Short mmCIF file of C-alpha atoms and ligand atoms in Angstrom, two decimals:
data_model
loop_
_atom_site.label_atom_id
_atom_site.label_comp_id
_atom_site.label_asym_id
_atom_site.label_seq_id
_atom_site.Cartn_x
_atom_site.Cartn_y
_atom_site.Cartn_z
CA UNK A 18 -4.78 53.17 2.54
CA UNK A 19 -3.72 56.74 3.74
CA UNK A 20 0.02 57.00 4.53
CA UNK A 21 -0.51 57.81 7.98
CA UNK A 22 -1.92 54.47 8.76
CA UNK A 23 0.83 52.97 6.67
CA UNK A 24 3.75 54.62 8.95
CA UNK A 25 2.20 53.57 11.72
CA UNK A 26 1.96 49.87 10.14
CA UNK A 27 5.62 49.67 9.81
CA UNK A 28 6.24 50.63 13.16
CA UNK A 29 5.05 47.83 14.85
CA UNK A 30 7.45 45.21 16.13
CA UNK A 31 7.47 42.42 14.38
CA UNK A 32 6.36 39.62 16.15
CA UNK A 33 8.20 37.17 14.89
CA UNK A 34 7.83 33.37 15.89
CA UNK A 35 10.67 32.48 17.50
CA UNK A 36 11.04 29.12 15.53
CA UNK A 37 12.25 31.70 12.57
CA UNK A 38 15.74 32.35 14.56
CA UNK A 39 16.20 28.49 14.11
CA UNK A 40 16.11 28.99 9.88
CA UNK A 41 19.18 28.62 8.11
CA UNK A 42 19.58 29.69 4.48
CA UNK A 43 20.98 28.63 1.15
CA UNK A 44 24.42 30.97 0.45
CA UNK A 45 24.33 30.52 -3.51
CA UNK A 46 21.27 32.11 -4.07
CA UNK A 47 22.72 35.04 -1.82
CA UNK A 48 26.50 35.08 -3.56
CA UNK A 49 24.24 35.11 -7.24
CA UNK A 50 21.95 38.08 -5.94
CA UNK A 51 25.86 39.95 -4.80
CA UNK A 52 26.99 38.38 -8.91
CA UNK A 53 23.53 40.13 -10.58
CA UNK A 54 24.48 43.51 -8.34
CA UNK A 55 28.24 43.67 -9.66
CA UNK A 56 27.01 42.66 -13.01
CA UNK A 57 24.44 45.84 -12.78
CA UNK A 58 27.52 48.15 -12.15
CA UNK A 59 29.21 46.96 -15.28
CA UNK A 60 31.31 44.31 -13.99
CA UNK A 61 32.46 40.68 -15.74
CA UNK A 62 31.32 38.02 -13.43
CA UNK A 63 31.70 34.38 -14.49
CA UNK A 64 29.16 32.25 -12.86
CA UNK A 65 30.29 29.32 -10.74
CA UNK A 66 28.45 29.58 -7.31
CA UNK A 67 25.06 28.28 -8.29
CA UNK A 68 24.26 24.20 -8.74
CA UNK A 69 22.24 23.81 -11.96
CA UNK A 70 22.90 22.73 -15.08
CA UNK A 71 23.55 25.62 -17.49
CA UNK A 72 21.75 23.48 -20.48
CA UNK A 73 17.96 23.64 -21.61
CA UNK A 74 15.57 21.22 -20.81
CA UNK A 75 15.66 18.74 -23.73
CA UNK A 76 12.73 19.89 -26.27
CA UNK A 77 11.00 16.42 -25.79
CA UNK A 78 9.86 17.64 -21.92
CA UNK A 79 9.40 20.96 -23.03
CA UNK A 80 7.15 19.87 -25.97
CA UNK A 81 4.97 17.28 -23.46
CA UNK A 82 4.61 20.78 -21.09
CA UNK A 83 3.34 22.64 -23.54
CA UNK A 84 1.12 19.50 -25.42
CA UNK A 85 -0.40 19.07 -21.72
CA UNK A 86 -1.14 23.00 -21.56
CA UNK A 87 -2.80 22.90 -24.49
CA UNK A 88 -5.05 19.72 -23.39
CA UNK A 89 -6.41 21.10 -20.21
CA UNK A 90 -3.61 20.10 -17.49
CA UNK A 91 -3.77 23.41 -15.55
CA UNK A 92 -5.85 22.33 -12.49
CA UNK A 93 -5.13 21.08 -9.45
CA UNK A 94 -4.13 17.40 -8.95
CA UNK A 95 -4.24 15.08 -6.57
CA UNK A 96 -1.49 15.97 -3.86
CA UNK A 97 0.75 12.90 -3.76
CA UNK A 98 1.23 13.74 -7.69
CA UNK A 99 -1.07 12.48 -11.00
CA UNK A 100 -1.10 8.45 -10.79
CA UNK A 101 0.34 8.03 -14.06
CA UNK A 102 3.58 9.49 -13.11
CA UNK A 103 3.77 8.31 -9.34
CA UNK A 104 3.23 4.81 -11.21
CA UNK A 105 6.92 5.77 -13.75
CA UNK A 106 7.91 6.76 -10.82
CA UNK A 107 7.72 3.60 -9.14
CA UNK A 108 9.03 1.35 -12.42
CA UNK A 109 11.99 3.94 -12.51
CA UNK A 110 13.05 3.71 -9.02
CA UNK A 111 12.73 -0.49 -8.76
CA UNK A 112 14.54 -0.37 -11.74
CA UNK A 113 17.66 1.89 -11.03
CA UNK A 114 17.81 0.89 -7.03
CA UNK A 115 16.66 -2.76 -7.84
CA UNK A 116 13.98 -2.85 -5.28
CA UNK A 117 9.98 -3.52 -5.62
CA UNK A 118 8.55 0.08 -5.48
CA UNK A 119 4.66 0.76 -5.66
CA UNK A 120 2.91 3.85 -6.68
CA UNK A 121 1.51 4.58 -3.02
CA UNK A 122 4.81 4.95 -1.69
CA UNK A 123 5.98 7.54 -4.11
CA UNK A 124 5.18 11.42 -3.32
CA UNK A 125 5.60 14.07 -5.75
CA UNK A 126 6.42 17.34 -4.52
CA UNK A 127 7.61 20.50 -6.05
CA UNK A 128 11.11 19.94 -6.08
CA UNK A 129 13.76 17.64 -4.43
CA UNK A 130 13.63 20.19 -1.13
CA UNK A 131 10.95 19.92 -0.38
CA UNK A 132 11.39 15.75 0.58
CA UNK A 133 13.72 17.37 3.39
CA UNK A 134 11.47 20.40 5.08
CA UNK A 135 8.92 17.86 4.81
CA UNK A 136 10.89 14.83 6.13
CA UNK A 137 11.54 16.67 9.30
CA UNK A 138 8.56 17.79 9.93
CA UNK A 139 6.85 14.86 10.07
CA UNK A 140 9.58 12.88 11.94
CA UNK A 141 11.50 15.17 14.39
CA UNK A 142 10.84 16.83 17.19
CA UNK A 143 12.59 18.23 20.78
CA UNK A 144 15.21 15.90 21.41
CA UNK A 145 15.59 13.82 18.59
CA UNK A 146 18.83 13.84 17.09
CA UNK A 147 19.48 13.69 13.17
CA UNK A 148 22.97 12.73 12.11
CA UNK A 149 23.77 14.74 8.53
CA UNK A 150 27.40 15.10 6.43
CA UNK A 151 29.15 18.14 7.02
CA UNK A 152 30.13 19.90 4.69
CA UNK A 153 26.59 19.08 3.31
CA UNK A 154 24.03 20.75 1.76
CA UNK A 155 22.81 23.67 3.95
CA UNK A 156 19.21 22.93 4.02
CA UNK A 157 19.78 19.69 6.14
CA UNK A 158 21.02 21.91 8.98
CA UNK A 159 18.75 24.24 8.34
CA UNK A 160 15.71 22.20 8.73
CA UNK A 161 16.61 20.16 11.40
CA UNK A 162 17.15 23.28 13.75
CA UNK A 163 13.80 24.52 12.74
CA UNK A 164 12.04 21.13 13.66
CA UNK A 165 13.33 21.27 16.91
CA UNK A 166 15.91 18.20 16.72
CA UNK A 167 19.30 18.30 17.46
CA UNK A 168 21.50 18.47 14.20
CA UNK A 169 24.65 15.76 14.87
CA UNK A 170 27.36 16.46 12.03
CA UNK A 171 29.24 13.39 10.43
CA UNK A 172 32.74 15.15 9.26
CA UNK A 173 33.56 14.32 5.43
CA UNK A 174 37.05 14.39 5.03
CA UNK A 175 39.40 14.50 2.02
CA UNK A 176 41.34 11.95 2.89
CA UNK A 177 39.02 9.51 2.96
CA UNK A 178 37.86 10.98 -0.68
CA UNK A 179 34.53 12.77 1.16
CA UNK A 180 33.14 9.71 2.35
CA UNK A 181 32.12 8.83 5.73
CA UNK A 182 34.11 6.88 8.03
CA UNK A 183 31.73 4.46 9.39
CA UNK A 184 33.20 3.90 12.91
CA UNK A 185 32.43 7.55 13.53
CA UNK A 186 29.05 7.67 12.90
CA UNK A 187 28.58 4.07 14.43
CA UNK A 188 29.71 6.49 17.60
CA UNK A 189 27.38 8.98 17.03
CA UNK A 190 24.03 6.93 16.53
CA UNK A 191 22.44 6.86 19.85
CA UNK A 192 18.99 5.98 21.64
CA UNK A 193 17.73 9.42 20.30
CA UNK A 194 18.49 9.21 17.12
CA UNK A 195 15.87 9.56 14.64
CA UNK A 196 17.23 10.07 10.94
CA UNK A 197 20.08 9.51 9.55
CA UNK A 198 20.83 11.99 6.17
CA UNK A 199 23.37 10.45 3.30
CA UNK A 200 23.91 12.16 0.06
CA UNK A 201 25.48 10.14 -2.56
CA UNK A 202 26.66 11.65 -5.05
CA UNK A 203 27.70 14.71 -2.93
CA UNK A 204 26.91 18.13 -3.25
CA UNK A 205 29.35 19.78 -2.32
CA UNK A 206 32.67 17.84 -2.62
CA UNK A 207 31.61 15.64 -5.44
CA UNK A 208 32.04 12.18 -2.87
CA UNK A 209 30.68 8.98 -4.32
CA UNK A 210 29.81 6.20 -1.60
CA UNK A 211 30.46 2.78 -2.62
CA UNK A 212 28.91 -0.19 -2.07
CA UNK A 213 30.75 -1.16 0.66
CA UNK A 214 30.34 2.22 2.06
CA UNK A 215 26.56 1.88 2.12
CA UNK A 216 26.74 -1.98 3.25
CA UNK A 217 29.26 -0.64 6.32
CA UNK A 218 26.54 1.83 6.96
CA UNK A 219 23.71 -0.21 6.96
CA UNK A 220 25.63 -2.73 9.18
CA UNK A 221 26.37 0.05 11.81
CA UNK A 222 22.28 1.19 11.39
CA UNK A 223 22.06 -2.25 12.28
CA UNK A 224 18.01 -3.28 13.05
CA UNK A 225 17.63 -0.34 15.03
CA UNK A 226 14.30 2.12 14.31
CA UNK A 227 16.13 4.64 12.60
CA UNK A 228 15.21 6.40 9.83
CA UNK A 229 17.67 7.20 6.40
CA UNK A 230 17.28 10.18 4.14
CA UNK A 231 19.02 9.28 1.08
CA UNK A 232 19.68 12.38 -1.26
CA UNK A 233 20.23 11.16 -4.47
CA UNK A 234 19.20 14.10 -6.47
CA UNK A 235 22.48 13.69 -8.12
CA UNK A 236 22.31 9.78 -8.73
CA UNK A 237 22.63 9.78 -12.92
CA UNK A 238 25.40 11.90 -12.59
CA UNK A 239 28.72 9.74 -11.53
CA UNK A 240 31.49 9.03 -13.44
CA UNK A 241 33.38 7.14 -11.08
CA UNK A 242 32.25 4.37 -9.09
CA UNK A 243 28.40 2.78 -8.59
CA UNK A 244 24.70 4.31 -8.05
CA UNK A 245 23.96 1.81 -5.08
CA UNK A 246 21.32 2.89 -2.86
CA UNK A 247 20.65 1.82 1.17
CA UNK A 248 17.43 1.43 0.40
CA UNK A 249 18.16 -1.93 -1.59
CA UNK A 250 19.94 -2.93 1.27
CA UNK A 251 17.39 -6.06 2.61
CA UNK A 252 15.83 -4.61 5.67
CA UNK A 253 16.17 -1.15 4.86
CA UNK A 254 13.75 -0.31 2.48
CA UNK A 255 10.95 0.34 5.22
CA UNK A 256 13.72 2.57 7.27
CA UNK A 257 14.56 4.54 3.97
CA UNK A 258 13.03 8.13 2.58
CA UNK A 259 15.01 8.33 -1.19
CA UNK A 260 14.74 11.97 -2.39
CA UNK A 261 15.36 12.22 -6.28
CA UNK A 262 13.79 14.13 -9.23
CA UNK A 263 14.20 16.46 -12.21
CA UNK A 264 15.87 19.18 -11.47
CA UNK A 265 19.33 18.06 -11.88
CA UNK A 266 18.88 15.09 -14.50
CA UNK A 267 16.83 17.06 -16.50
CA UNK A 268 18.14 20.35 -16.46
CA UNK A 269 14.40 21.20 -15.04
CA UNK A 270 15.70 23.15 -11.67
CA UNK A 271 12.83 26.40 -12.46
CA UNK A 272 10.34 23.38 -13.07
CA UNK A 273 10.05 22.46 -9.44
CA UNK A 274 9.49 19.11 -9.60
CA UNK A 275 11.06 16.09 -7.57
CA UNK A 276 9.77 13.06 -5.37
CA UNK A 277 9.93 11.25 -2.77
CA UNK A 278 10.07 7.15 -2.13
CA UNK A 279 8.86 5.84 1.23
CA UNK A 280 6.80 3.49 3.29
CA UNK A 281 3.27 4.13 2.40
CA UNK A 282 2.29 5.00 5.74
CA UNK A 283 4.79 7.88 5.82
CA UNK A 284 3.70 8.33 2.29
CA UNK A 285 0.06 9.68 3.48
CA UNK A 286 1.77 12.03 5.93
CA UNK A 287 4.02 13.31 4.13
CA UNK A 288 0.92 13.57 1.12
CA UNK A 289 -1.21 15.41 4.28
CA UNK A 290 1.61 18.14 4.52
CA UNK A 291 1.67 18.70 0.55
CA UNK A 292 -2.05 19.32 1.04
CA UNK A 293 -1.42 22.10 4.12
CA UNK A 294 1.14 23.50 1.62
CA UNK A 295 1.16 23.15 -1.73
CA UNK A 296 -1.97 21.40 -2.82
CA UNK A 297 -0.10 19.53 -5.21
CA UNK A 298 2.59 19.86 -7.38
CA UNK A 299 1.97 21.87 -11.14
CA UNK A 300 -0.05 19.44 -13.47
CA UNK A 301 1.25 19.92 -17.05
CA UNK A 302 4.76 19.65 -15.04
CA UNK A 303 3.82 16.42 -14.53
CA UNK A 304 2.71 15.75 -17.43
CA UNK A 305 6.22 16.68 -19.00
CA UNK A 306 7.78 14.02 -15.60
CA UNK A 307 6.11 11.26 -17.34
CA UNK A 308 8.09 12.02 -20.79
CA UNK A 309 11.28 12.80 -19.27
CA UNK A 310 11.70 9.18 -17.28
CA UNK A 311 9.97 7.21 -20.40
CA UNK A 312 11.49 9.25 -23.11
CA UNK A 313 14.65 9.31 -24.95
CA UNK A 314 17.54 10.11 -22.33
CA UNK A 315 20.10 10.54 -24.85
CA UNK A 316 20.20 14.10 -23.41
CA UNK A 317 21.09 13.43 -20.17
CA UNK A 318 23.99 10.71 -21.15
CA UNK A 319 25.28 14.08 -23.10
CA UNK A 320 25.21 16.61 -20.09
CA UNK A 321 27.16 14.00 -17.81
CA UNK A 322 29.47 13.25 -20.44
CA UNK A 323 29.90 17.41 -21.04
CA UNK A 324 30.46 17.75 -17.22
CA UNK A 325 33.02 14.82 -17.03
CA UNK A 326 34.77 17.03 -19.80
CA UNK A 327 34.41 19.98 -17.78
CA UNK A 328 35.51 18.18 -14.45
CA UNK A 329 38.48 17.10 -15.99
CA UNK A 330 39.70 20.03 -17.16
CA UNK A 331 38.54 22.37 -14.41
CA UNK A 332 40.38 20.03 -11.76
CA UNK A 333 43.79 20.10 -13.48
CA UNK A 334 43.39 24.09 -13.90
CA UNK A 335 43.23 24.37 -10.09
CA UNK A 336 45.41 21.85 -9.41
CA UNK A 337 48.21 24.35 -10.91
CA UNK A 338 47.01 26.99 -9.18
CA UNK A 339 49.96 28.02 -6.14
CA UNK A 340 47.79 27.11 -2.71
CA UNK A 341 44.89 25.08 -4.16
CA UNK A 342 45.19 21.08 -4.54
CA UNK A 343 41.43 19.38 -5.82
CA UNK A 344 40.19 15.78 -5.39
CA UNK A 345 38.94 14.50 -8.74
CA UNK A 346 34.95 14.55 -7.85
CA UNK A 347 33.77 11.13 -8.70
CA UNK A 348 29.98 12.67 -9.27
CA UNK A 349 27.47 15.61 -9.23
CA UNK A 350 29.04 18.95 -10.94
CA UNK A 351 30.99 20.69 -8.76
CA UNK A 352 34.69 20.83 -7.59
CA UNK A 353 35.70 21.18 -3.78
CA UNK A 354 39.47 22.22 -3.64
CA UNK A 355 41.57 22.51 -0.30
CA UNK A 356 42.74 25.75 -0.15
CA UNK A 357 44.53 26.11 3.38
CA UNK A 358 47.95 26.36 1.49
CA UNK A 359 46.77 30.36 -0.09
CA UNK A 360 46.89 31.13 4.06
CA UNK A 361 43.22 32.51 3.49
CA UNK A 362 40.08 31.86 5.32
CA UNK A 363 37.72 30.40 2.55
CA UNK A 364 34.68 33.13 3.07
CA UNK A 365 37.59 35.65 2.53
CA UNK A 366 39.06 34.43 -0.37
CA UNK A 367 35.43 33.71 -1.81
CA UNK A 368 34.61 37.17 -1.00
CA UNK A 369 37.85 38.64 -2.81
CA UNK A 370 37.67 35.93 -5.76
CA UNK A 371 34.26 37.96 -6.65
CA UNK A 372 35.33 41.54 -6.12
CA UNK A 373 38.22 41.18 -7.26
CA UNK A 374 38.72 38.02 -9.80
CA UNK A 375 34.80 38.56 -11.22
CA UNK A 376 34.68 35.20 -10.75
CA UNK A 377 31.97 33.99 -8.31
CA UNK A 378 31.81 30.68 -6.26
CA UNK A 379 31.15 29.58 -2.65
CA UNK A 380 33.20 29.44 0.47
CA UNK A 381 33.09 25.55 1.91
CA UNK A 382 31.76 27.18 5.01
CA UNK A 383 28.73 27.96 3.38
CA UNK A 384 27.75 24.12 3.74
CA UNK A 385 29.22 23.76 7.50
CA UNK A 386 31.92 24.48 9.77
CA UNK A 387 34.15 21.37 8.09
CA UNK A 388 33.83 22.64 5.08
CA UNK A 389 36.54 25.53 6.09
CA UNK A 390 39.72 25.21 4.05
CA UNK A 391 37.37 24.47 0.86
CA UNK A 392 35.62 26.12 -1.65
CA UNK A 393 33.18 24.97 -4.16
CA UNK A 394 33.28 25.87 -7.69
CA UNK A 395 30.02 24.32 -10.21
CA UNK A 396 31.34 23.42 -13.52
CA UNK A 397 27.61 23.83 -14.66
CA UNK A 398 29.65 26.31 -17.28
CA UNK A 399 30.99 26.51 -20.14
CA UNK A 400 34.34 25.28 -21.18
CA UNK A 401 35.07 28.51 -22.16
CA UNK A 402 33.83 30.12 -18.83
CA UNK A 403 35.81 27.79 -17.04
CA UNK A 404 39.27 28.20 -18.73
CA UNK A 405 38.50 32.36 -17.99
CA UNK A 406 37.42 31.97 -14.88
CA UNK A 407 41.03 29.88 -14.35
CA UNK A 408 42.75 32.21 -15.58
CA UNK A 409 41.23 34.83 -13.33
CA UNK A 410 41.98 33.05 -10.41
CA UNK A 411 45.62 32.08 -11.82
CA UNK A 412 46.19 35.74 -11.79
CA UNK A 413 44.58 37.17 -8.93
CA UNK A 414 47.10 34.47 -6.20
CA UNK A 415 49.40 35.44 -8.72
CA UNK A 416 49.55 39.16 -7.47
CA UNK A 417 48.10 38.34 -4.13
CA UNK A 418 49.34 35.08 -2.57
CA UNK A 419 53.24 34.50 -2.03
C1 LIG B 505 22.07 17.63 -2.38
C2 LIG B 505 20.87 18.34 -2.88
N1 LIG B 505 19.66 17.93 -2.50
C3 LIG B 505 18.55 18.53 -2.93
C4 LIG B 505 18.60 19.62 -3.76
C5 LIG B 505 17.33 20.31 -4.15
O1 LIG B 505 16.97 20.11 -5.46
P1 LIG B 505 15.67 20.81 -6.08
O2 LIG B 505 16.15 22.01 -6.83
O3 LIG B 505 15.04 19.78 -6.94
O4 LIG B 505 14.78 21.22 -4.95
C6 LIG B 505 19.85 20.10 -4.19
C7 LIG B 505 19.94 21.30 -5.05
O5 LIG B 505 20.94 21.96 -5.16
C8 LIG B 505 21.02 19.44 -3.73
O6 LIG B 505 22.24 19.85 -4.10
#
């Protein structure tokens, strides 16, 4: 094309659908592009702001990827995911969350995210509300402003260890509520809710038509407390969209592969948008799904011990730290301390902790306004990272904090 026509090109406005000022973003992937550029100038960075496990994927999955490569899997699929593994699917999930599951209400998509950009769209429009936990994960937010609903934040607070308190959202459910978002384990404080947490929840749901997003991308990783899901709550399982897959479990985040579990009317909607989108989701991926949920899973009873290790040493290093005190996180892999004592706003202290520490993890604001006074740090490291990227820290309130 000659230039000419090219300068012109970029001179155009860009007309932009106004929908687009609605989008929110995802702040790790920005603080890990800021890591990469400070790495490219020389500097030590230790990583702590992104959420995925730092191991492989156990050979086993990797092997079945490569065995279904080899055997023709690289065409498209049907969209709600290859019937074989929407069928483990099922067995998996009415085994973990003790509830009858069948294949057609399974839908495999190409990671756990995209259960949430696609939950919204086909539920919520103008003037519905959605009621989500803040500090949360971002893309809840996100999405809901971009459908058009109204995004209704249930505070997590530390004192109540990161769960809800019931009696507040009980106060915020309302005739226009559509969806209600829980994520148990927690990303980003670590919360677990219990049992009675999810009964006290479904109690204040009570029969009306509202619809749960349960998160539980995180739900083999606790090491304190119960996996109990709402949708096992009688009643609830026709009211309840459970998000889960590999990415976490597995140590399979570049795979993009997760699923959703829902009535099987929802199930072909959400199926029509993975055909407007996606198609389907990667075959010999797939393939590999089947082998990770029937296979051995020694691996993953390794990683979660590896992060309990990690947890409980990361926690007590920043619990000596002067100005930061940390809940022990009773799942998922990250810690969440308080850090109003340092005096410092928590994107400013973020900000400094990776310019001038090297050490790079997220300000709590970066999943909500309540998450000020916070930061999150993965422990999706090693050991040895972590005891560095202590002492960095140690140091840096040493010479700048009194
Ligand atoms: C709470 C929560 N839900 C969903 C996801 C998305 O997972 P995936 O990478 O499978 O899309 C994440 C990833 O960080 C998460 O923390």
């Amino acid at each position: 094309m000659p230039s000419a026509v090219m300068e012109q090109t970029t001179q155009l406005e860009l007309r932009l659908a106004s929908r687009m000022s609605r989008l929110g973003t995802e702040t790790a992937f920005e603080v890990l592009n800021k890591a990469r550029a400070l790495e490219r100038q020389g500097k030590d960075i230790i990583h702590l702001e992104i959420g995925e496990p730092d191991f492989d994927t156990p050979s086993n999955i990797i092997e079945s990827a490569v065995g279904a490569l080899h055997k023709g899997w690289t065409h498209y699929g049907p969209a709600a995911g290859l019937p074989d593994l929407r069928q483990t699917i099922a067995e998996y999930v009415s085994r973990t969350r003790n509830v009858p599951v069948a294949s057609d209400e399974v839908v495999v998509v190409p990671g756990g995210k995209p259960i949430i950009f696609f939950s919204m769209l086909a539920l919520v429009e103008a003037g519905d509300e959605v009621i989500y936990p803040n500090p949360g994960f971002p893309i809840y937010e996100s999405m809901i402003n971009y459908s058009g609903g109204k995004a209704v934040p249930i505070p997590l607070r530390e004192e109540r260890d990161f769960s809800l308190d019931v009696k507040e959202l009980a106060s915020l459910i309302n005739d226009r509520t559509k969806l209600i978002i829980l994520n148990s384990p927690h990303n980003p404080t670590g919360g677990v809710l219990s049992k009675k947490d999810i009964l006290d929840i479904a109690r204040a749901i009570g029969d009306r038509n509202v619809m749960v997003l349960s998160d539980e991308i995180y739900s083999r990783l606790i090491y304190e407390g119960e996996d109990f899901s709402i949708m096992s709550v009688p009643g609830f399982k026709e009211r309840t969209i459970l998000l889960d897959g590999f990415s976490k479990t597995y140590a399979m985040t570049g795979w993009r592969m997760g699923y959703g579990v829902m009535r099987p009317d929802l199930a072909a909607h959400v199926t029509r948008l993975m055909t407007n989108s996606n198609s389907c989701t990667a075959s010999f991926t797939q393939i590999a799904g089947i082998e990770a949920l029937k296979g051995d899973q020694a691996s993953v009873d390794k990683m979660s011990d590896e992060f309990r290790r990690r947890r409980d040493v990361f926690v007590a290093g920043l619990n000596k730290i002067k100005g930061f005190s940390c809940r022990m996180p009773k799942g998922a892999f990250y810690a969440f301390p308080n850090i109003t004592k340092t005096g410092w706003p928590s994107k400013k202290l973020a900000d400094a902790l990776l310019d001038q520490a090297g050490v790079a993890c997220l300000s709590g604001t970066a999943f909500g306004e309540y998450g000020e006074g916070y930061l999150r740090f993965s422990v999706a490291n090693s050991l040895e990272n972590l005891n560095k990227a202590l002492t960095r820290v140690q140091e840096w309130v040493g010479k700048n904090i009194r």
